[in-house]
């Protein structure tokens, strides 16, 4: 196929040049903010633009300038605007944190100014400040945090010292009590030391009470200190008084003895007096009762006691042997102690064999404990090496924390099975504490990140609340869901929080989302109620015996409108849709089953239609237009029942012929019945007319169908010409009354003999009566006959009768014939378009090569091109190329009602003005054949060929 290049106009070139010049001038204009940012807007690449933005940010511009630059730059290059956005976010965040810092600084100063500081409030300040997003790592909050921490530490130190003082008081009192059971001279020797210790204790207690933070300690500590002071002073005073009495009694034998029993006995012995112990022993010797004789045990009871003792010892022995075998170091000493106690209690009631086994198990347990102590030292040395290795090469973060925790757990386990090693423990503890500094730095960083993440989540909660208040009357639920999903996505990407912090923020987030989702939840509830009502309505429609299609369509439209207006969750919506669709689908399925049952019983007429539809499909597949037309006409005849009727008549005629040949006479009643005889005569006549068109079985042959429906070039959708009706049967000869010469009026048939007929019938007509005979019962007998009435009412009988569409088709046959007609029409249109395109291509090729033989035939050109016009085209192509036919091309475009190229518009307008002055000149639509001949007589040009092709494409189709 030829391709023709598009023409270019000078006007288009001028417009393009102007556009390029304008674009260049616009690009040359400098951006107002380009000088402020150091040429960021005029940079050619995104990387250069981002570099200049960073250099400009290093100059510390104001927030207003950064906001203005970001507003313009974000629409052009988001990558280059990212540092600006981060800087603006940091400024916004720092501005908000300054206000929070001032608030929490005031609270911290108020706490520090209190004379009695509550430790819970001081600890809660740091926690609440971190929750509020206050910058605790920046001044002044960092200094206030340190001050509060120091004061809390001081208060805790006071409480700890109070407990130490209490323990010290108890120890001094115990020392004094121990001296009461020793000689009184030992007490005199340590009297000065005790006096110094008691005085020192009182000084420390007074120092605690006089501390500025003593009022802030817990309320239970001051009473404890006062009670310890009172108890110690009471013991000390009693000790001093007793010692003074003892010293005086030692100097003077007549002085009273001290109240301390040991000291009193010592002084009595020094005086040569009996002691209280000797007195008690003498009294016991004089009054001691006689010892009772031993009693012999019952042998059965003795055997029972020995069995119980052996079983008890055997059980303890089995447990110890199990522990030794398994090598358990934690519980082995305990089990060994239980066996020793069992031996001690039951040694007299067990045999020597069991006692030897118990001692052997105890020996093995002792060896196991020694081995465990040796193994414990090895494990400790390995742990020390691992802890010191963490100082050289830290793991960092979480891994180092887990490693330190695991090593300490291993050390605890080793301490349970062996003797503690303090030297190794000191090395191990120092290494772990030094390695833990890395963990502390990591924890501080994690804490700061958690604070930032928590502040970000709190800001998101506030944003959700503001959005919910602004969109509480919203009805665009799809936009509502998209916004909520966006908030949820931001919440997921807000960063990690600890379990405790997340547990505090999560209820606030849920409450905010519930408030934002309240309108959607209510709308979904109402929508679910409406959908359930529509489901019940669908069930009622499906249960009706006769399915109402209009009601089903209306209900489906309502469902679709409801689904589009209020979206719900996908699973729930699918479940409701299935419940809504099921009764309607079941009803349609029942209808389909019934239709299939009816369609399965194909009649003879449906079979004819199906066969004809298959013939049309085969003809369509062949691509032959004549075959398609013939098959389509045959299908239309089959649809109207003409072929089936012809076949039925032929079968009837064949039956009558067979009856006549066999000599079977009809019944007497049929012979005497004139109507029956007429029917037989009609059937015979019709069978003669159709006999050649049927086969032996009475079915129509293919030759008969082709003869009845001749091939035509019209489309298949046009109704076929009706098949000529069969010739009417010859009427029987009946005697006529009157003159039967040509031109004479025929008389009426002779009536039956005698005076037959109805009452009121007359042979002669009255004046003014009906010319056709006597009056009818519906005629007005009191009014003369008027012929115009008959003419007026006869117009109704002259109306065209309804088109005979043939018998009703089954569903399968109807669909088959409809699809066959559609396929045939589509194939014919496709063939016509293909043929039309080939004709125009051959015509243009003949013009280009100036070869009249390549000009398409008149049949190919169509009925719009007369033979004379084609002859003129042949002459034009046969002659040498002449002058330009620009005016003829314009006339062709005017005839085809096509637009003219821009460069020829002025010439077309001029030609239109000239045609207006030529009154009797033919219009371009009447002379397009001659104009085409003039164009073909001119020189071939690609642009003119394209214009000629477009014009003929429209003109040849008319």
mmCIF file of N, CA and C in Angstrom, residues 329-379:
data_model
loop_
_atom_site.group_PDB
_atom_site.id
_atom_site.type_symbol
_atom_site.label_atom_id
_atom_site.label_comp_id
_atom_site.label_asym_id
_atom_site.label_seq_id
_atom_site.Cartn_x
_atom_site.Cartn_y
_atom_site.Cartn_z
ATOM 1 N N UNK A 329 26.565 -30.670 91.080
ATOM 2 C CA UNK A 329 27.323 -30.016 92.138
ATOM 3 C C UNK A 329 26.481 -29.149 93.044
ATOM 4 N N UNK A 330 25.317 -28.747 92.592
ATOM 5 C CA UNK A 330 24.519 -27.813 93.375
ATOM 6 C C UNK A 330 23.854 -28.479 94.569
ATOM 7 N N UNK A 331 23.285 -29.658 94.371
ATOM 8 C CA UNK A 331 22.526 -30.326 95.434
ATOM 9 C C UNK A 331 23.309 -31.471 96.089
ATOM 10 N N UNK A 332 24.534 -31.766 95.641
ATOM 11 C CA UNK A 332 25.293 -32.884 96.226
ATOM 12 C C UNK A 332 25.618 -32.656 97.704
ATOM 13 N N UNK A 333 26.088 -31.479 98.120
ATOM 14 C CA UNK A 333 26.360 -31.291 99.563
ATOM 15 C C UNK A 333 25.115 -31.463 100.429
ATOM 16 N N UNK A 334 23.997 -31.004 99.955
ATOM 17 C CA UNK A 334 22.764 -31.129 100.736
ATOM 18 C C UNK A 334 22.365 -32.588 100.906
ATOM 19 N N UNK A 335 22.437 -33.354 99.810
ATOM 20 C CA UNK A 335 22.066 -34.771 99.876
ATOM 21 C C UNK A 335 23.043 -35.537 100.767
ATOM 22 N N UNK A 336 24.352 -35.175 100.707
ATOM 23 C CA UNK A 336 25.349 -35.837 101.575
ATOM 24 C C UNK A 336 25.072 -35.533 103.049
ATOM 25 N N UNK A 337 24.668 -34.284 103.343
ATOM 26 C CA UNK A 337 24.334 -33.933 104.725
ATOM 27 C C UNK A 337 23.103 -34.711 105.205
ATOM 28 N N UNK A 338 22.144 -34.900 104.319
ATOM 29 C CA UNK A 338 20.965 -35.683 104.714
ATOM 30 C C UNK A 338 21.354 -37.137 105.024
ATOM 31 N N UNK A 339 22.271 -37.718 104.251
ATOM 32 C CA UNK A 339 22.712 -39.099 104.525
ATOM 33 C C UNK A 339 23.474 -39.174 105.850
ATOM 34 N N UNK A 340 24.323 -38.167 106.130
ATOM 35 C CA UNK A 340 25.041 -38.180 107.420
ATOM 36 C C UNK A 340 24.074 -38.111 108.606
ATOM 37 N N UNK A 341 23.034 -37.250 108.485
ATOM 38 C CA UNK A 341 22.055 -37.157 109.566
ATOM 39 C C UNK A 341 21.285 -38.453 109.719
ATOM 40 N N UNK A 342 20.971 -39.115 108.581
ATOM 41 C CA UNK A 342 20.273 -40.407 108.659
ATOM 42 C C UNK A 342 21.137 -41.455 109.348
ATOM 43 N N UNK A 343 22.442 -41.473 109.033
ATOM 44 C CA UNK A 343 23.354 -42.414 109.719
ATOM 45 C C UNK A 343 23.445 -42.112 111.213
ATOM 46 N N UNK A 344 23.505 -40.830 111.558
ATOM 47 C CA UNK A 344 23.609 -40.444 112.960
ATOM 48 C C UNK A 344 22.382 -40.875 113.753
ATOM 49 N N UNK A 345 21.209 -40.765 113.155
ATOM 50 C CA UNK A 345 19.977 -41.099 113.861
ATOM 51 C C UNK A 345 19.691 -42.600 113.892
ATOM 52 N N UNK A 346 20.171 -43.340 112.914
ATOM 53 C CA UNK A 346 19.791 -44.747 112.789
ATOM 54 C C UNK A 346 21.000 -45.683 112.769
ATOM 55 N N UNK A 347 22.140 -45.262 113.285
ATOM 56 C CA UNK A 347 23.341 -46.079 113.219
ATOM 57 C C UNK A 347 23.210 -47.360 114.036
ATOM 58 N N UNK A 348 22.404 -47.312 115.105
ATOM 59 C CA UNK A 348 22.268 -48.494 115.967
ATOM 60 C C UNK A 348 21.330 -49.539 115.381
ATOM 61 N N UNK A 349 20.491 -49.148 114.426
ATOM 62 C CA UNK A 349 19.454 -50.051 113.932
ATOM 63 C C UNK A 349 19.720 -50.555 112.512
ATOM 64 N N UNK A 350 20.901 -50.311 111.949
ATOM 65 C CA UNK A 350 21.222 -50.791 110.606
ATOM 66 C C UNK A 350 22.373 -51.751 110.708
ATOM 67 N N UNK A 351 22.540 -52.578 109.661
ATOM 68 C CA UNK A 351 23.620 -53.556 109.663
ATOM 69 C C UNK A 351 24.912 -52.912 109.176
ATOM 70 N N UNK A 352 25.986 -53.633 109.327
ATOM 71 C CA UNK A 352 27.310 -53.108 108.973
ATOM 72 C C UNK A 352 27.483 -52.937 107.464
ATOM 73 N N UNK A 353 26.852 -53.787 106.674
ATOM 74 C CA UNK A 353 26.972 -53.694 105.207
ATOM 75 C C UNK A 353 26.392 -52.386 104.696
ATOM 76 N N UNK A 354 25.217 -52.026 105.188
ATOM 77 C CA UNK A 354 24.589 -50.762 104.765
ATOM 78 C C UNK A 354 25.399 -49.572 105.253
ATOM 79 N N UNK A 355 25.974 -49.687 106.460
ATOM 80 C CA UNK A 355 26.781 -48.589 106.974
ATOM 81 C C UNK A 355 28.030 -48.394 106.120
ATOM 82 N N UNK A 356 28.666 -49.513 105.661
ATOM 83 C CA UNK A 356 29.859 -49.395 104.809
ATOM 84 C C UNK A 356 29.509 -48.747 103.461
ATOM 85 N N UNK A 357 28.376 -49.118 102.875
ATOM 86 C CA UNK A 357 27.963 -48.517 101.596
ATOM 87 C C UNK A 357 27.706 -47.025 101.749
ATOM 88 N N UNK A 358 27.112 -46.619 102.879
ATOM 89 C CA UNK A 358 26.851 -45.200 103.099
ATOM 90 C C UNK A 358 28.143 -44.416 103.211
ATOM 91 N N UNK A 359 29.154 -44.991 103.974
ATOM 92 C CA UNK A 359 30.427 -44.294 104.086
ATOM 93 C C UNK A 359 31.143 -44.203 102.736
ATOM 94 N N UNK A 360 31.059 -45.256 101.895
ATOM 95 C CA UNK A 360 31.683 -45.206 100.562
ATOM 96 C C UNK A 360 31.035 -44.117 99.695
ATOM 97 N N UNK A 361 29.704 -43.977 99.770
ATOM 98 C CA UNK A 361 29.019 -42.938 98.995
ATOM 99 C C UNK A 361 29.415 -41.558 99.475
ATOM 100 N N UNK A 362 29.568 -41.399 100.801
ATOM 101 C CA UNK A 362 29.985 -40.093 101.313
ATOM 102 C C UNK A 362 31.386 -39.747 100.850
ATOM 103 N N UNK A 363 32.285 -40.770 100.788
ATOM 104 C CA UNK A 363 33.646 -40.538 100.296
ATOM 105 C C UNK A 363 33.632 -40.104 98.837
ATOM 106 N N UNK A 364 32.826 -40.794 98.009
ATOM 107 C CA UNK A 364 32.731 -40.419 96.584
ATOM 108 C C UNK A 364 32.167 -39.011 96.422
ATOM 109 N N UNK A 365 31.202 -38.664 97.276
ATOM 110 C CA UNK A 365 30.637 -37.309 97.203
ATOM 111 C C UNK A 365 31.681 -36.265 97.548
ATOM 112 N N UNK A 366 32.542 -36.569 98.533
ATOM 113 C CA UNK A 366 33.609 -35.629 98.872
ATOM 114 C C UNK A 366 34.576 -35.446 97.728
ATOM 115 N N UNK A 367 34.939 -36.551 97.019
ATOM 116 C CA UNK A 367 35.815 -36.441 95.852
ATOM 117 C C UNK A 367 35.166 -35.621 94.739
ATOM 118 N N UNK A 368 33.862 -35.829 94.559
ATOM 119 C CA UNK A 368 33.147 -35.063 93.518
ATOM 120 C C UNK A 368 33.153 -33.569 93.832
ATOM 121 N N UNK A 369 32.974 -33.246 95.083
ATOM 122 C CA UNK A 369 33.002 -31.841 95.452
ATOM 123 C C UNK A 369 34.384 -31.242 95.203
ATOM 124 N N UNK A 370 35.442 -32.034 95.465
ATOM 125 C CA UNK A 370 36.776 -31.529 95.180
ATOM 126 C C UNK A 370 36.997 -31.312 93.700
ATOM 127 N N UNK A 371 36.545 -32.255 92.876
ATOM 128 C CA UNK A 371 36.670 -32.087 91.423
ATOM 129 C C UNK A 371 35.867 -30.882 90.949
ATOM 130 N N UNK A 372 34.693 -30.663 91.508
ATOM 131 C CA UNK A 372 33.870 -29.525 91.099
ATOM 132 C C UNK A 372 34.549 -28.210 91.467
ATOM 133 N N UNK A 373 35.216 -28.167 92.591
ATOM 134 C CA UNK A 373 35.937 -26.937 92.951
ATOM 135 C C UNK A 373 37.053 -26.653 91.957
ATOM 136 N N UNK A 374 37.722 -27.711 91.523
ATOM 137 C CA UNK A 374 38.781 -27.518 90.523
ATOM 138 C C UNK A 374 38.192 -27.060 89.185
ATOM 139 N N UNK A 375 37.098 -27.702 88.770
ATOM 140 C CA UNK A 375 36.445 -27.324 87.506
ATOM 141 C C UNK A 375 35.857 -25.914 87.586
ATOM 142 N N UNK A 376 35.375 -25.544 88.771
ATOM 143 C CA UNK A 376 34.827 -24.190 88.929
ATOM 144 C C UNK A 376 35.911 -23.148 88.718
ATOM 145 N N UNK A 377 37.113 -23.386 89.192
ATOM 146 C CA UNK A 377 38.200 -22.435 88.974
ATOM 147 C C UNK A 377 38.552 -22.326 87.493
ATOM 148 N N UNK A 378 38.524 -23.455 86.794
ATOM 149 C CA UNK A 378 38.779 -23.394 85.341
ATOM 150 C C UNK A 378 37.724 -22.540 84.629
ATOM 151 N N UNK A 379 36.449 -22.777 84.976
ATOM 152 C CA UNK A 379 35.362 -22.009 84.338
ATOM 153 C C UNK A 379 35.517 -20.519 84.646
#
